[in-house]
Short mmCIF file of C-alpha atoms in Angstrom, two decimals:
data_model
loop_
_atom_site.label_atom_id
_atom_site.label_comp_id
_atom_site.label_asym_id
_atom_site.label_seq_id
_atom_site.Cartn_x
_atom_site.Cartn_y
_atom_site.Cartn_z
CA ALA E 10 -16.73 -1.79 3.06
CA GLN E 11 -13.44 -3.06 4.33
CA LYS E 12 -11.58 -1.92 7.41
CA VAL E 13 -8.18 -2.72 8.89
CA THR E 14 -7.27 -1.82 12.45
CA GLN E 15 -3.79 -1.75 13.87
CA ALA E 16 -4.39 -0.82 17.47
CA GLN E 17 -0.72 -0.44 18.36
CA THR E 18 0.41 3.01 17.28
CA GLU E 19 3.97 2.66 18.46
CA ILE E 20 6.05 -0.16 19.87
CA SER E 21 9.53 0.22 21.30
CA VAL E 22 11.74 -2.78 22.03
CA VAL E 23 15.36 -3.52 22.71
CA GLU E 24 17.36 -5.49 20.19
CA LYS E 25 16.89 -9.28 20.37
CA GLU E 26 13.44 -9.01 21.90
CA ASP E 27 10.54 -10.66 20.12
CA VAL E 28 7.74 -8.35 19.03
CA THR E 29 4.23 -9.00 17.70
CA LEU E 30 2.32 -6.50 15.60
CA ASP E 31 -1.45 -6.89 15.71
CA CYS E 32 -3.85 -6.54 12.80
CA VAL E 33 -7.62 -6.97 12.88
CA TYR E 34 -9.69 -6.71 9.72
CA GLU E 35 -13.34 -6.42 8.75
CA THR E 36 -14.94 -7.51 5.52
CA ARG E 37 -18.15 -9.17 4.40
CA ASP E 38 -16.46 -10.81 1.46
CA THR E 39 -15.63 -14.48 1.77
CA THR E 40 -12.59 -14.29 -0.50
CA TYR E 41 -9.98 -11.77 0.49
CA TYR E 42 -6.26 -11.30 0.76
CA LEU E 43 -4.18 -9.92 3.57
CA PHE E 44 -0.79 -8.28 3.21
CA TRP E 45 1.93 -6.83 5.34
CA TYR E 46 4.08 -3.99 4.06
CA LYS E 47 7.12 -2.40 5.66
CA GLN E 48 7.90 1.32 5.34
CA PRO E 49 11.47 2.04 6.47
CA PRO E 50 12.58 5.60 7.30
CA SER E 51 13.49 6.12 3.64
CA GLY E 52 9.76 6.03 2.88
CA GLU E 53 9.25 3.28 0.32
CA LEU E 54 6.66 0.53 0.80
CA VAL E 55 8.09 -2.97 0.75
CA PHE E 56 5.87 -6.01 0.33
CA LEU E 57 6.49 -8.67 3.00
CA ILE E 58 3.78 -11.32 2.79
CA ARG E 59 0.35 -12.20 1.38
CA ARG E 60 -2.29 -14.54 2.83
CA ASN E 61 -5.49 -15.89 1.24
CA SER E 62 -8.70 -16.06 3.25
CA PHE E 63 -8.97 -19.79 2.63
CA ASP E 64 -5.45 -20.62 3.74
CA GLU E 65 -4.98 -20.40 7.49
CA GLN E 66 -1.63 -22.07 7.50
CA ASN E 67 0.82 -19.96 9.42
CA GLU E 68 4.10 -19.06 7.86
CA ILE E 69 7.63 -18.53 9.01
CA SER E 70 10.30 -16.83 6.97
CA GLY E 71 13.55 -16.44 8.81
CA ARG E 72 12.91 -14.16 11.79
CA TYR E 73 9.42 -13.27 10.55
CA SER E 74 6.28 -15.27 11.21
CA TRP E 75 2.61 -14.64 10.60
CA ASN E 76 -0.43 -15.92 12.45
CA PHE E 77 -3.70 -15.78 10.52
CA GLN E 78 -6.86 -16.61 12.48
CA LYS E 79 -10.15 -16.29 10.65
CA SER E 80 -12.16 -16.89 13.83
CA THR E 81 -10.85 -13.65 15.32
CA SER E 82 -10.28 -11.83 12.00
CA SER E 83 -6.67 -11.30 12.88
CA PHE E 84 -3.43 -11.45 10.92
CA ASN E 85 -0.60 -10.83 13.35
CA PHE E 86 3.06 -10.45 12.51
CA THR E 87 5.90 -11.51 14.81
CA ILE E 88 9.55 -10.57 14.52
CA THR E 89 11.82 -12.85 16.49
CA ALA E 90 15.11 -11.54 17.87
CA SER E 91 14.47 -8.03 16.57
CA GLN E 92 17.26 -5.96 15.07
CA VAL E 93 17.79 -2.23 14.70
CA VAL E 94 17.21 -2.58 10.94
CA ASP E 95 13.68 -3.76 11.67
CA SER E 96 12.81 -0.22 12.79
CA ALA E 97 10.08 0.93 10.41
CA VAL E 98 6.37 1.51 10.08
CA TYR E 99 4.52 -1.71 9.39
CA PHE E 100 1.21 -1.68 7.56
CA CYS E 101 -1.37 -4.42 7.38
CA ALA E 102 -3.60 -4.26 4.29
CA LEU E 103 -6.63 -6.03 2.86
CA SER E 104 -8.00 -6.53 -0.64
CA VAL E 105 -11.13 -8.39 -1.65
CA LEU E 106 -12.34 -10.36 -4.61
CA ALA E 107 -15.84 -8.97 -4.92
CA GLY E 108 -17.55 -11.26 -7.38
CA GLY E 109 -14.59 -11.09 -9.69
CA THR E 110 -15.01 -7.36 -10.23
CA SER E 111 -12.46 -6.16 -7.74
CA TYR E 112 -9.39 -4.58 -9.17
CA GLY E 113 -7.54 -5.24 -5.97
CA LYS E 114 -7.39 -1.89 -4.22
CA LEU E 115 -5.67 -2.14 -0.88
CA THR E 116 -7.26 -0.92 2.34
CA PHE E 117 -4.49 -0.12 4.80
CA GLY E 118 -4.42 0.01 8.56
CA GLN E 119 -3.01 3.03 10.35
CA GLY E 120 0.38 1.43 10.69
CA THR E 121 2.51 0.53 13.70
CA ILE E 122 5.76 2.39 14.27
CA LEU E 123 8.34 -0.11 15.48
CA THR E 124 11.52 1.21 17.05
CA VAL E 125 14.24 -1.26 17.94
CA HIS E 126 16.88 0.15 20.25
CA PRO E 127 20.41 -1.24 20.33
CA GLU Y 18 14.50 -7.32 -9.82
CA PRO Y 19 12.13 -5.04 -11.79
CA GLU Y 20 10.93 -1.97 -9.92
CA VAL Y 21 8.23 0.64 -10.11
CA THR Y 22 9.91 4.00 -10.77
CA GLN Y 23 8.46 7.35 -9.77
CA THR Y 24 9.61 10.83 -10.70
CA PRO Y 25 10.24 13.32 -9.31
CA SER Y 26 11.09 12.21 -5.79
CA HIS Y 27 10.08 15.63 -4.45
CA GLN Y 28 7.87 18.24 -6.09
CA VAL Y 29 7.27 21.70 -4.67
CA THR Y 30 4.41 23.65 -6.23
CA GLN Y 31 2.48 26.82 -5.58
CA MET Y 32 -1.16 26.42 -4.60
CA GLY Y 33 -3.43 26.55 -7.62
CA GLN Y 34 -0.80 25.22 -10.01
CA GLU Y 35 -1.13 22.01 -11.97
CA VAL Y 36 1.19 19.16 -11.16
CA ILE Y 37 1.91 15.87 -12.94
CA LEU Y 38 3.39 12.94 -11.09
CA ARG Y 39 4.99 10.25 -13.20
CA CYS Y 40 5.36 6.53 -12.77
CA VAL Y 41 6.83 3.72 -14.81
CA PRO Y 42 5.20 0.47 -13.67
CA ILE Y 43 6.83 -2.95 -13.96
CA SER Y 44 6.70 -3.93 -17.60
CA ASN Y 45 4.49 -7.04 -17.52
CA HIS Y 46 2.04 -5.61 -15.02
CA LEU Y 47 -1.43 -4.65 -16.17
CA TYR Y 48 -3.07 -3.13 -13.11
CA PHE Y 49 -1.97 0.28 -11.92
CA TYR Y 50 -2.78 2.27 -8.82
CA TRP Y 51 -2.20 5.58 -7.12
CA TYR Y 52 -2.24 5.97 -3.34
CA ARG Y 53 -1.44 8.89 -1.13
CA GLN Y 54 -0.10 9.18 2.41
CA ILE Y 55 -0.50 12.42 4.30
CA LEU Y 56 2.41 12.84 6.70
CA GLY Y 57 2.06 10.54 9.69
CA GLN Y 58 -1.15 8.96 8.45
CA LYS Y 59 -2.13 5.76 6.72
CA VAL Y 60 -1.84 5.00 3.04
CA GLU Y 61 -5.10 5.78 1.20
CA PHE Y 62 -6.29 4.43 -2.13
CA LEU Y 63 -6.95 7.00 -4.85
CA VAL Y 64 -7.55 5.17 -8.12
CA SER Y 65 -7.02 1.95 -10.01
CA PHE Y 66 -6.47 1.72 -13.76
CA TYR Y 67 -6.84 -1.25 -16.05
CA ASN Y 68 -7.23 -1.70 -19.78
CA ASN Y 69 -6.71 2.01 -20.37
CA GLU Y 70 -9.51 3.18 -18.14
CA ILE Y 71 -10.24 3.92 -14.51
CA SER Y 72 -11.60 0.79 -12.88
CA GLU Y 73 -12.21 2.14 -9.41
CA LYS Y 74 -11.71 5.43 -7.58
CA SER Y 75 -12.13 6.71 -4.06
CA GLU Y 76 -14.03 9.76 -2.87
CA ILE Y 77 -10.69 11.56 -2.61
CA PHE Y 78 -10.24 11.27 -6.38
CA ASP Y 79 -12.46 14.17 -7.41
CA ASP Y 80 -12.57 16.22 -10.62
CA GLN Y 81 -9.24 17.83 -9.81
CA PHE Y 82 -7.50 14.50 -10.34
CA SER Y 83 -6.93 12.57 -13.53
CA VAL Y 84 -4.80 9.64 -14.61
CA GLU Y 85 -3.39 8.70 -17.95
CA ARG Y 86 -1.22 6.08 -19.58
CA PRO Y 87 -0.06 8.12 -22.53
CA ASP Y 88 2.49 5.84 -24.17
CA GLY Y 89 2.19 2.28 -22.89
CA SER Y 90 4.92 2.65 -20.30
CA ASN Y 91 4.28 5.79 -18.25
CA PHE Y 92 1.36 6.16 -15.86
CA THR Y 93 0.66 9.70 -14.70
CA LEU Y 94 -1.40 11.38 -12.02
CA LYS Y 95 -2.40 14.98 -12.69
CA ILE Y 96 -3.78 17.39 -10.13
CA ARG Y 97 -5.28 20.34 -11.97
CA SER Y 98 -5.37 23.04 -9.33
CA THR Y 99 -3.46 22.04 -6.24
CA LYS Y 100 -4.62 22.83 -2.72
CA LEU Y 101 -2.65 22.90 0.50
CA GLU Y 102 -4.32 19.67 1.60
CA ASP Y 103 -2.90 17.88 -1.46
CA SER Y 104 0.49 17.92 0.25
CA ALA Y 105 1.34 14.25 0.77
CA MET Y 106 3.47 11.37 -0.42
CA TYR Y 107 1.99 9.87 -3.56
CA PHE Y 108 2.71 6.24 -4.31
CA CYS Y 109 2.28 4.48 -7.61
CA ALA Y 110 1.81 0.70 -7.57
CA SER Y 111 1.38 -2.01 -10.14
CA ARG Y 112 0.59 -5.71 -10.09
CA ARG Y 113 0.58 -8.66 -12.39
CA PRO Y 114 -2.57 -9.89 -14.11
CA GLY Y 115 -4.45 -12.98 -13.09
CA GLN Y 116 -5.78 -14.48 -9.90
CA GLY Y 117 -7.95 -11.51 -9.01
CA ALA Y 118 -6.71 -9.46 -6.10
CA ARG Y 119 -4.26 -12.12 -5.01
CA GLN Y 120 -1.19 -10.68 -6.64
CA PRO Y 121 0.73 -8.28 -4.41
CA GLN Y 122 1.08 -4.71 -5.49
CA HIS Y 123 4.60 -3.43 -5.93
CA PHE Y 124 5.12 0.17 -4.94
CA GLY Y 125 7.42 2.87 -6.18
CA ASP Y 126 9.47 4.96 -3.78
CA GLY Y 127 6.87 7.73 -3.85
CA THR Y 128 6.78 11.39 -4.80
CA ARG Y 129 6.63 13.85 -1.96
CA LEU Y 130 4.36 16.69 -3.06
CA SER Y 131 4.62 19.94 -1.12
CA ILE Y 132 2.10 22.68 -1.83
CA LEU Y 133 3.08 26.19 -0.76
#
């Protein structure tokens, strides 16, 4: 079974601060995929990034960056110079390729509520 | 950019009534999913659907639930006899074929289901 833990329930920062959202996952599968989704106050789920289990290269996209470390089973997400529009719930999610039979269901963490104050 | 479309955005139903939630996935996607999110909680997987049949379902997806792709474009979730605890946001998602579970799922805006 898969499990995703986002230990930070809520984070509150002031605009322009950097903030890191933690994600720790558990799986016995050797091939898996990690995702981050954003849920703004309007409620939709917006895909942000995907990572493969065999690709530990970190990624930066504008103010967003992701740090994937297999050794600690973590896939953390950093927002640099946060803005009010970054206020949302952020979900980390995991899917596995179980012998080619997986149909890709996502296992989500509990989510981290990020509030950025002006 | 193509989107997953869900209707209605909000459904209010009396307990015990049947409800059908509708979704139009992205047109070239072949894998379809339903998830639910009880208010303030995490998103939970309900069911996946591929090649016109259920491919995987969770323990939440009991006999009261069913899914259907009646006409090649719509993907529906039916709850036969709703309970108070079915109140939640229901999300439909779809993803492209190929490369196993690598492709990201694209979500609709959700249907908020309120059971009275």
